[in-house]
mmCIF file of C-alpha atoms in Angstrom:
data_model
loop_
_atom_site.group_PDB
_atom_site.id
_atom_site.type_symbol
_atom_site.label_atom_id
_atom_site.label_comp_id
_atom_site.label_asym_id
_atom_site.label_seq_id
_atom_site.Cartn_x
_atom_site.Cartn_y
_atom_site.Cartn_z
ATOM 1 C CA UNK A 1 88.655 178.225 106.708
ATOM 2 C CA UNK A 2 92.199 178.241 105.352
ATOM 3 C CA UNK A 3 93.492 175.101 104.317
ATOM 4 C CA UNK A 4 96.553 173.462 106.589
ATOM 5 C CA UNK A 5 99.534 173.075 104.958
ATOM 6 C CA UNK A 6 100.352 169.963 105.272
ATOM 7 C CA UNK A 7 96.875 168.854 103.366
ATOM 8 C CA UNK A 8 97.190 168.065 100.114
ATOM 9 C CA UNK A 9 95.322 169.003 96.981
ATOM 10 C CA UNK A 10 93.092 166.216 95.159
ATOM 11 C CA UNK A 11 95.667 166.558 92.233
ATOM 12 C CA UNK A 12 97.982 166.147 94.728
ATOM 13 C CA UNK A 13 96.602 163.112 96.107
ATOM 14 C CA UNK A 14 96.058 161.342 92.522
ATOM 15 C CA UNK A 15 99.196 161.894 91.362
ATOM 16 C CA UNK A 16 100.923 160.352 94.493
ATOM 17 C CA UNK A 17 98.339 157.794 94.397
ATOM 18 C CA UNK A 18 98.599 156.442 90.708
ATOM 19 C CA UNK A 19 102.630 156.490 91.349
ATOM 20 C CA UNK A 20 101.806 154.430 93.994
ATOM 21 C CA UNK A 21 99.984 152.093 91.666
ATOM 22 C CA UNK A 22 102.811 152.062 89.018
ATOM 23 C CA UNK A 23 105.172 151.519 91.668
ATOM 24 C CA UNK A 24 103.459 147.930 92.342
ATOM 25 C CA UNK A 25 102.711 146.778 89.159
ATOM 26 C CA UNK A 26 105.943 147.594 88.376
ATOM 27 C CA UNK A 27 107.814 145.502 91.445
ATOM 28 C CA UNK A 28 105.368 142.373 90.748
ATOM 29 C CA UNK A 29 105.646 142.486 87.018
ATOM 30 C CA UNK A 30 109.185 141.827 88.075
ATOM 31 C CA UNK A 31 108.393 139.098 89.645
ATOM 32 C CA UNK A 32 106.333 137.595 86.838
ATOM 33 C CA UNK A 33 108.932 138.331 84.792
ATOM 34 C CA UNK A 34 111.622 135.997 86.035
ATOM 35 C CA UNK A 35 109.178 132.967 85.186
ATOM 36 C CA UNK A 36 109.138 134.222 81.605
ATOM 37 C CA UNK A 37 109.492 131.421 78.855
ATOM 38 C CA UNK A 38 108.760 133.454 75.649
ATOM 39 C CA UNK A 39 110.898 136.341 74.993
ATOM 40 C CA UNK A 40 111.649 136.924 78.267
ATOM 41 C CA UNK A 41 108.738 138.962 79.100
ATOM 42 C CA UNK A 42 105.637 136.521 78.525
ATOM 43 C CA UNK A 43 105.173 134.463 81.954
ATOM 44 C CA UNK A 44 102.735 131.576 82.520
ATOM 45 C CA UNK A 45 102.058 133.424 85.948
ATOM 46 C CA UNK A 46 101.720 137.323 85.514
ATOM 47 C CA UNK A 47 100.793 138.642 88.682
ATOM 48 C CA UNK A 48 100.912 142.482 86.901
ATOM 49 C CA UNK A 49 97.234 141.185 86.326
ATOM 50 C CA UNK A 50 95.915 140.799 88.932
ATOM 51 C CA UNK A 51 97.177 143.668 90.253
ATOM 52 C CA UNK A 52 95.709 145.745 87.128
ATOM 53 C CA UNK A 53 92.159 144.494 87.945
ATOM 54 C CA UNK A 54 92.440 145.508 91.706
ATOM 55 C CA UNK A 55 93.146 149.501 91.146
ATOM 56 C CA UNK A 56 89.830 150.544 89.600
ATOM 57 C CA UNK A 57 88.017 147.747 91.819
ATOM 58 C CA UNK A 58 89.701 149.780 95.371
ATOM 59 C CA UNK A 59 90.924 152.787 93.634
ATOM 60 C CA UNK A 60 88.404 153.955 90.969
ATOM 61 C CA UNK A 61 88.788 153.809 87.204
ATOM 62 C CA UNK A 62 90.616 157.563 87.049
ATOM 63 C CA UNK A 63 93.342 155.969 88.209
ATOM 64 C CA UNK A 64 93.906 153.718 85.339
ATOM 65 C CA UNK A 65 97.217 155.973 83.981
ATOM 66 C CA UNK A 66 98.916 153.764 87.329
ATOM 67 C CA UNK A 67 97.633 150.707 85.368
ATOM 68 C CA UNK A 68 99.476 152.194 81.960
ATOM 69 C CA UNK A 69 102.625 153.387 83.237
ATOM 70 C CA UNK A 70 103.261 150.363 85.801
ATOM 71 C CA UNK A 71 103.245 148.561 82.066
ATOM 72 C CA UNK A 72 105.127 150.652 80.164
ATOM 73 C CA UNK A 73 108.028 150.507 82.471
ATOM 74 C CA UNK A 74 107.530 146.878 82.986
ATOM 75 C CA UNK A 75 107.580 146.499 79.165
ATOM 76 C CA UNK A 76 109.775 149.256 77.426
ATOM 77 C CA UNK A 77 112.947 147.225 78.510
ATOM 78 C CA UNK A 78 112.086 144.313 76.003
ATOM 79 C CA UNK A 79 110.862 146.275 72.745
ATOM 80 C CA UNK A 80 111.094 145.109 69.907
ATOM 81 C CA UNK A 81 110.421 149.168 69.382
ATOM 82 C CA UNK A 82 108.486 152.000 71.269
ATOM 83 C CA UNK A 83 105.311 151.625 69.213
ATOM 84 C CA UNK A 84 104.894 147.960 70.010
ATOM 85 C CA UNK A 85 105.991 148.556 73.909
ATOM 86 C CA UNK A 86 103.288 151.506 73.579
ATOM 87 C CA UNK A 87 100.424 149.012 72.104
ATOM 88 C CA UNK A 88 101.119 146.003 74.278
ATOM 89 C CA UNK A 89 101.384 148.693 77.929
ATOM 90 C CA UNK A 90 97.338 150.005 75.955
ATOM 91 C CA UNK A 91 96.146 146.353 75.857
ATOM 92 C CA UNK A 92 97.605 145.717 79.203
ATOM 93 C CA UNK A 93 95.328 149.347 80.685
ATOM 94 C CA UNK A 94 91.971 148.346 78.296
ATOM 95 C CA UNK A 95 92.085 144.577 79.302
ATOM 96 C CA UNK A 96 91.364 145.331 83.049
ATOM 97 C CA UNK A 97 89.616 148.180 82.634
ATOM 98 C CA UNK A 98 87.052 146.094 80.173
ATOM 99 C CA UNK A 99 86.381 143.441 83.029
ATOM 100 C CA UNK A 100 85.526 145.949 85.759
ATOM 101 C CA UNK A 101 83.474 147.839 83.835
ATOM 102 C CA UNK A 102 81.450 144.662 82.498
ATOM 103 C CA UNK A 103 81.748 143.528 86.405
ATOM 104 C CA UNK A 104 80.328 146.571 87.635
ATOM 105 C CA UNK A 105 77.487 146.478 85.019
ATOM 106 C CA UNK A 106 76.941 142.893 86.023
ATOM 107 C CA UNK A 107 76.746 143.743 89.799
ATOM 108 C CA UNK A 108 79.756 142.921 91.212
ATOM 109 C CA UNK A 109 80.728 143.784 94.568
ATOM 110 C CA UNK A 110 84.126 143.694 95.946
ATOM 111 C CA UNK A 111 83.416 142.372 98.998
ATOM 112 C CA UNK A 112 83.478 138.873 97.581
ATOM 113 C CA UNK A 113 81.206 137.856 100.257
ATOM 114 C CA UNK A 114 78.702 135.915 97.605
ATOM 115 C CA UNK A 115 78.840 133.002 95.023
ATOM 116 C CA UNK A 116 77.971 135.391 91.913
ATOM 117 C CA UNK A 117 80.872 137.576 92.876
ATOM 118 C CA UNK A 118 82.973 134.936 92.102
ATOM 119 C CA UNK A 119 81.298 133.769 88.810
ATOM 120 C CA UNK A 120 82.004 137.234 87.354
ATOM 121 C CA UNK A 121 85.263 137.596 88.858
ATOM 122 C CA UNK A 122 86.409 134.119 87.259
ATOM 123 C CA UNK A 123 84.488 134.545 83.982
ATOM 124 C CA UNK A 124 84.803 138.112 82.912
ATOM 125 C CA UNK A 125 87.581 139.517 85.111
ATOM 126 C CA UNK A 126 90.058 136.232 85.011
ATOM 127 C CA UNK A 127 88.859 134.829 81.421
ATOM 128 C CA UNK A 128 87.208 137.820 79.312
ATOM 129 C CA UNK A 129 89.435 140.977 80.249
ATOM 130 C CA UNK A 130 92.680 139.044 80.002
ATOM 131 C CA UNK A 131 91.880 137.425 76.434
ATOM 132 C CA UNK A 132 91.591 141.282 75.298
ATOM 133 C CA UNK A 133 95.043 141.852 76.808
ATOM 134 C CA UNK A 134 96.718 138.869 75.794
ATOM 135 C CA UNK A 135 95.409 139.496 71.906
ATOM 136 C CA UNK A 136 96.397 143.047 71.518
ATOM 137 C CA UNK A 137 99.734 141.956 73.085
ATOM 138 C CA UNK A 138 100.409 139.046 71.054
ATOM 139 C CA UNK A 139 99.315 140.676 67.461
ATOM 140 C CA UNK A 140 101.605 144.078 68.609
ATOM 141 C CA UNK A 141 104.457 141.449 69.067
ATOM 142 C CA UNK A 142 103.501 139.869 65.649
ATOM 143 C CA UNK A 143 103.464 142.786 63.658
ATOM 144 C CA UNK A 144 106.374 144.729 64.761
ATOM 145 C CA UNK A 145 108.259 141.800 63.850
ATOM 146 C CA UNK A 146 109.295 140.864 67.238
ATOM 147 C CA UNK A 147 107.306 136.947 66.898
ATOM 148 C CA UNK A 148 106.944 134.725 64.368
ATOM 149 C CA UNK A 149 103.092 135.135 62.781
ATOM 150 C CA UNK A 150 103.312 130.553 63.218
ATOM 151 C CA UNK A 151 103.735 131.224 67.203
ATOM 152 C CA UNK A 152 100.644 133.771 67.319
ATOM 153 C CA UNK A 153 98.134 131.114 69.270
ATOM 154 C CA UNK A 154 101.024 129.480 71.369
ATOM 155 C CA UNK A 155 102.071 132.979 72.859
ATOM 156 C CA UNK A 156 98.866 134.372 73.183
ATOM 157 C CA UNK A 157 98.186 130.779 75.059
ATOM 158 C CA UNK A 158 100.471 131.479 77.428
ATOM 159 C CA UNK A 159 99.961 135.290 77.923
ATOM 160 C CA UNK A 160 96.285 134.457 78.582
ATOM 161 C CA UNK A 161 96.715 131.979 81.149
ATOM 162 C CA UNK A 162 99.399 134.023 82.547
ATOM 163 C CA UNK A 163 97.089 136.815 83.259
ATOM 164 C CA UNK A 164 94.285 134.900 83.837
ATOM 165 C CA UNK A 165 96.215 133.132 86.751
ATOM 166 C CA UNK A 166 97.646 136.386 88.123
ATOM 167 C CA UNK A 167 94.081 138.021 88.335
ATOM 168 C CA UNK A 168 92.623 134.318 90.225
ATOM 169 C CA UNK A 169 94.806 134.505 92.837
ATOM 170 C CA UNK A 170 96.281 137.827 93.489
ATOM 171 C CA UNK A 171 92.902 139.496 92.848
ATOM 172 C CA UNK A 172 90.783 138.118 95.464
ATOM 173 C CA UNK A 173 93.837 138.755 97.641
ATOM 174 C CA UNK A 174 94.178 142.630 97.164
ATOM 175 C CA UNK A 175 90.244 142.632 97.405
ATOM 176 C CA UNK A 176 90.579 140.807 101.372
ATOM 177 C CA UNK A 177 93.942 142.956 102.570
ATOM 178 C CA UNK A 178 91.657 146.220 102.213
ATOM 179 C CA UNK A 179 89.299 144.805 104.565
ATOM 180 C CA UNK A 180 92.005 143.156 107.073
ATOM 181 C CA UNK A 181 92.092 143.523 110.582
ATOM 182 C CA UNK A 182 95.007 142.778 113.199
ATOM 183 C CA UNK A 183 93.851 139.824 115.227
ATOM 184 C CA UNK A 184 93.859 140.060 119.069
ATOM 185 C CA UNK A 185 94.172 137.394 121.615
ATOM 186 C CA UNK A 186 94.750 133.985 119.483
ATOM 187 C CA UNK A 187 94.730 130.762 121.145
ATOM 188 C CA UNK A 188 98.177 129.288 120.701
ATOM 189 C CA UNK A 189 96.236 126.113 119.336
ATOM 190 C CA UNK A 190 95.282 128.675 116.296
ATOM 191 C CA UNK A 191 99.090 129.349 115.928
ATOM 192 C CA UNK A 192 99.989 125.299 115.901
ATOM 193 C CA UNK A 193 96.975 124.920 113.255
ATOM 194 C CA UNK A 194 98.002 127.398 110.674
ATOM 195 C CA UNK A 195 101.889 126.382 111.638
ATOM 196 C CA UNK A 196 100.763 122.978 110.688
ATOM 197 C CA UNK A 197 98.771 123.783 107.897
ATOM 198 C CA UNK A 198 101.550 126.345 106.319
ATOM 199 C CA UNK A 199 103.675 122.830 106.000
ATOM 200 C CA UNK A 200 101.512 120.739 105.035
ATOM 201 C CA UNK A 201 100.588 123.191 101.758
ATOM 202 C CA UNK A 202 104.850 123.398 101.259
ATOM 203 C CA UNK A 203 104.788 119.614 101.320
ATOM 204 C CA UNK A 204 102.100 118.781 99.580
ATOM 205 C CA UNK A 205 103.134 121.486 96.724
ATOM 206 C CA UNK A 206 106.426 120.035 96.378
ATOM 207 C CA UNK A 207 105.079 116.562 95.863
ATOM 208 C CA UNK A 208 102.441 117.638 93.780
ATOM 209 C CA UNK A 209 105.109 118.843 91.340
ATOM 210 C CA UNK A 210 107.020 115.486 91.241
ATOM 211 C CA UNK A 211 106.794 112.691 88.641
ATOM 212 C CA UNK A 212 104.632 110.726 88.660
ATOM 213 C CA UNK A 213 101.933 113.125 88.937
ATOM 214 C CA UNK A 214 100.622 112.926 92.694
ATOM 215 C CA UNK A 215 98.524 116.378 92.323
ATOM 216 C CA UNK A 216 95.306 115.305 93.604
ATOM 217 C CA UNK A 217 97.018 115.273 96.973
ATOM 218 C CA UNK A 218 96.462 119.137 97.207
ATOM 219 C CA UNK A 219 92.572 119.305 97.513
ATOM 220 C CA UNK A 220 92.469 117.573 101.332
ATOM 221 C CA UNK A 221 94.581 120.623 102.213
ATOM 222 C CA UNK A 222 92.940 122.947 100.318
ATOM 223 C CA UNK A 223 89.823 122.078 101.853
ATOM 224 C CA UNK A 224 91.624 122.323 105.265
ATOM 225 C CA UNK A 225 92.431 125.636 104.703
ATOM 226 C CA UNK A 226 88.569 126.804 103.485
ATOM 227 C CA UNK A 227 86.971 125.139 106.541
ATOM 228 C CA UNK A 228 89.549 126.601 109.015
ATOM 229 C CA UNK A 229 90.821 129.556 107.604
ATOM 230 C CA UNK A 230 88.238 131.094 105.320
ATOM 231 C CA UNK A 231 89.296 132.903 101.953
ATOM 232 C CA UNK A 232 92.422 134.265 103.121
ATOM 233 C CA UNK A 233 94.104 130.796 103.987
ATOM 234 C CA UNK A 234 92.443 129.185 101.356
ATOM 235 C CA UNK A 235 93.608 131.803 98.695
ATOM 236 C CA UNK A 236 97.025 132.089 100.016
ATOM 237 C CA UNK A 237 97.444 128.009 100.016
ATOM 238 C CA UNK A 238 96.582 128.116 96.022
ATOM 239 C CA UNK A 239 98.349 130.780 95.552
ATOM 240 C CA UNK A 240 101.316 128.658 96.987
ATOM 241 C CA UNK A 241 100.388 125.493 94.935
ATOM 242 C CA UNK A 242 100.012 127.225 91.454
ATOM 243 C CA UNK A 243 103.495 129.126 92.170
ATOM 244 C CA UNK A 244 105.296 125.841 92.567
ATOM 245 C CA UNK A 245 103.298 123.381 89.700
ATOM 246 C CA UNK A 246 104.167 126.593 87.250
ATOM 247 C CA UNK A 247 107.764 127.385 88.418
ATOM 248 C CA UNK A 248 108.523 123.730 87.483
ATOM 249 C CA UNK A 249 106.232 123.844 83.845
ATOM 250 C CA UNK A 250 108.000 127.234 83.085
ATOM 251 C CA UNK A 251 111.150 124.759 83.428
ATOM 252 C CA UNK A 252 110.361 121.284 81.743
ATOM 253 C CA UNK A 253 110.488 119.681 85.240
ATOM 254 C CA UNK A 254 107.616 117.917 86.865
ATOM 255 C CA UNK A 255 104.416 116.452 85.608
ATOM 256 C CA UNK A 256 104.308 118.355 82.688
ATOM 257 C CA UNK A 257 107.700 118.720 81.750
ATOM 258 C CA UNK A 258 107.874 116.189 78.636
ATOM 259 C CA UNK A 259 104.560 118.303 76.920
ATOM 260 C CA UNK A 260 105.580 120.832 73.995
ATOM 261 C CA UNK A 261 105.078 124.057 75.301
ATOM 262 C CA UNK A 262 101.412 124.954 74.242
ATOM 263 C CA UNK A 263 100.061 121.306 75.494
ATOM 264 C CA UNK A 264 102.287 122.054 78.938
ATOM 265 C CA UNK A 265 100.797 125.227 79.620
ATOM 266 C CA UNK A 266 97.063 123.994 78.485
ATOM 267 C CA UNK A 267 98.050 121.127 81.210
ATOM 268 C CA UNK A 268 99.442 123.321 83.844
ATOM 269 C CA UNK A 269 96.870 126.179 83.371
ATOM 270 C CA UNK A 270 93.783 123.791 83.642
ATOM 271 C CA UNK A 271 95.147 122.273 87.120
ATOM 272 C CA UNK A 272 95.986 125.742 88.327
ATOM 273 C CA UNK A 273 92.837 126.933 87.524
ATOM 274 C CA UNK A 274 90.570 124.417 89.244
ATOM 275 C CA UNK A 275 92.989 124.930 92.460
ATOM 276 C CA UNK A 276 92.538 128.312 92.231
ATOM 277 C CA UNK A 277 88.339 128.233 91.423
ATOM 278 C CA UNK A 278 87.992 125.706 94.089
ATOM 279 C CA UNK A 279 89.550 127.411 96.781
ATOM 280 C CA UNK A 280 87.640 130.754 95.792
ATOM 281 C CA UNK A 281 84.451 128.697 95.437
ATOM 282 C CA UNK A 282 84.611 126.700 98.566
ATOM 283 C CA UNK A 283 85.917 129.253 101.220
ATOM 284 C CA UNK A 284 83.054 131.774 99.704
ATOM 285 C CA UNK A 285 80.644 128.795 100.085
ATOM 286 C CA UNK A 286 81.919 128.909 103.903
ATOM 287 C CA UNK A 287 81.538 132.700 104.296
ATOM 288 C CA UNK A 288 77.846 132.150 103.406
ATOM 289 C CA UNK A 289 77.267 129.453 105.473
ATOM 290 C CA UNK A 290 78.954 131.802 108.227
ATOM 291 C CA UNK A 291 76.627 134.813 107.386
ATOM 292 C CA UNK A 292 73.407 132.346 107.405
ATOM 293 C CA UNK A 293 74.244 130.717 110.849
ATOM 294 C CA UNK A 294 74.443 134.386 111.946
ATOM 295 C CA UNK A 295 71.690 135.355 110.454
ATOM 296 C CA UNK A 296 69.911 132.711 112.015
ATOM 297 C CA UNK A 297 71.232 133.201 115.633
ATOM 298 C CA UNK A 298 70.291 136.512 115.575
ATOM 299 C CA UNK A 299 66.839 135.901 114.391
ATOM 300 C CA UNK A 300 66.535 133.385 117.485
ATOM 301 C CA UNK A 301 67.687 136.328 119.720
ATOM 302 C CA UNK A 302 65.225 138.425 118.806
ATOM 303 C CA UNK A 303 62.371 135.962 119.077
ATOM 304 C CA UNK A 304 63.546 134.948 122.406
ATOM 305 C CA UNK A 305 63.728 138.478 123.777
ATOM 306 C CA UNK A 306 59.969 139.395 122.330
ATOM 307 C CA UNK A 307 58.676 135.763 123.979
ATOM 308 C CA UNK A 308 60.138 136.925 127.026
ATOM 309 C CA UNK A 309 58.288 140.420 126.753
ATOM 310 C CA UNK A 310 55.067 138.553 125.802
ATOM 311 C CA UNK A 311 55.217 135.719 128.557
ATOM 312 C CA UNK A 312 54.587 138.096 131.611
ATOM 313 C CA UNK A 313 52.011 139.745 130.316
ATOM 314 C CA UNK A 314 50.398 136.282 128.907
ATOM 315 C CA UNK A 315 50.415 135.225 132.445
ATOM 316 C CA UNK A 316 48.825 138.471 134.246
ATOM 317 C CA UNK A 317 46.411 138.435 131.407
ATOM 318 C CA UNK A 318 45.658 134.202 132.197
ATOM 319 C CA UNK A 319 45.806 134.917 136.037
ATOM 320 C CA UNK A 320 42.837 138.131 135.693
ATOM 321 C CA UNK A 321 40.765 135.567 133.552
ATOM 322 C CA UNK A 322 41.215 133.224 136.463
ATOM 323 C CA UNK A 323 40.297 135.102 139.220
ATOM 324 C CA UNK A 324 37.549 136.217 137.227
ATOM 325 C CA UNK A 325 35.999 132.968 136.565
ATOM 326 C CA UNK A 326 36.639 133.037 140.211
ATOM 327 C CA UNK A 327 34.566 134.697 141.231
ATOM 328 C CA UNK A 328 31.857 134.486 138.919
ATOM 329 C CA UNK A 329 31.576 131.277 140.174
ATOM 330 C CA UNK A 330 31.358 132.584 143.690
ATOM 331 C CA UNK A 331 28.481 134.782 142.757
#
């Protein structure tokens, strides 16, 4: 059967698809980028990340040259020369490409649907693959003369939690958009209720960020958002928090502000990062309880439809045995 024309070939298809890739890491790196506080291209919120670690998780590893030249483009711009650019875009492409591959060993599944998937996804995607990216990074930078060896730790402090925050919330994010459906028919209660809960998580993220620190005001809403809204809202209402508490550490205002900059971004990075794990934690905790409720309903269904079955015959069989005592009893 001849092929149509307008089909394209599977080299075809990857090519578009890991320009596709590039294309985004590229346009968020730009985003992280304009939180930057250590030459301009080291941001305590790199959403890049997060981004890496979701193309071989929905894509497939083969399309890890996205990955590489999303980060050479993002990177080339800022040297200090091509080989360093070239080292720092590799540790950027192995770092993700480490944590799926230990993920996948591990038995991860994308669906994020239990509590282990977020253990690895936190421990070896958000902590482990990002400390090899963050490393190779920081010693390229080092030895091509582009940082001081004294600010080794502090950078690679901040490039670490900067990934490690990107992958925590954009990650999980990616992971639910592939599996997102167009709701039909909401109650304009549901509309007032997220309405009301999209301010509260603006308020409360702008006075979290004030001085004095009022940051514990966040988890009420957080848990709001779990309860009501499942991962999604919960995810995006982090997501929202961390973006605000870092946009004012990256600037000395806020809580934080007065801390030198490794002790700020230790500070800013642990908050962020309990926001972040609680919000994955509890609204998967929620999806479980969801599943088991099903589970359970359905389970009662099905005993109810085979009692139903059984009850008929149970009372033919008891009404023969009657009349048969019957009359025995007559004879």
């Amino acid at each position: 059967m001849r092929r149509s024309a307008r089909q394209l070939s599977p080299v075809a298809q990857w090519c578009l698809i890991v320009l596709g890739s590039t294309a985004c890491y590229f346009a968020v790196g730009q985003i992280g980028i304009q939180w930057a506080i250590v030459r301009a291209q080291i941001s305590p919120l790199w959403p890049a990340a997060g981004v890496a670690l979701a193309v071989p998780m929905l894509l497939g590893p083969r399309f890890w040259p996205g990955i590489a030249l999303g980060a050479l483009l993002t990177n080339v711009t800022f040297g200090p020369s091509p080989l360093v650019v070239l080292v720092i875009s590799a540790g950027n492409t192995l770092g993700p490409l480490l944590g799926y591959a230990a993920m996948r060993r591990c038995g991860f599944r994308t669906r994020l649907a239990r509590l282990p998937d977020v253990v690895l996804l936190v421990v070896i995607g958000a902590i482990g693959g990002t400390a090899v990216s963050a490393l190779i990074g920081t010693g390229a930078l080092v030895a091509g003369g582009g940082l001081a060896s004294t600010e080794f730790w502090p950078t690679a402090l901040v490039w670490w939690t900067g990934d490690a925050m990107g992958v925590l919330t954009i990650t999980p994010l990616l992971l639910l958009a592939r599996r997102f459906r167009p709701p039909t028919r909401i109650p304009l209660s549901r509309w007032a209720e997220a309405t009301a809960l999209g301010v509260c998580v603006f308020g409360v993220s702008f006075l979290a960020g004030t001085d004095p620190p009022k940051t514990f005001i966040v988890f009420p809403v957080l848990v709001w958002a779990a309860l009501r809204f499942r991962q999604a809202g919960a995810l995006l209402c982090s997501l929202c928090v961390c973006t605000f508490m870092i946009f004012g550490a990256a600037r000395g205002v806020g809580p934080y502000g007065d801390y030198e900059l490794a002790a700020r971004m230790l500070l800013i990075q642990t908050f962020d990062a309990t926001i972040g794990l609680t919000a994955l934690v509890l609204s998967t905790v929620v999806l479980e309880r969801d599943r088991a409720t099903a589970e359970i309903t359905d389970a009662w269904h099905h005993i109810t439809e085979m009692v139903d079955m059984i009850a008929p015959r149970q009372s033919m069989r008891s009404a023969m045995t009657t009349r048969r005592k019957s009359e025995e009893a007559a004879d």
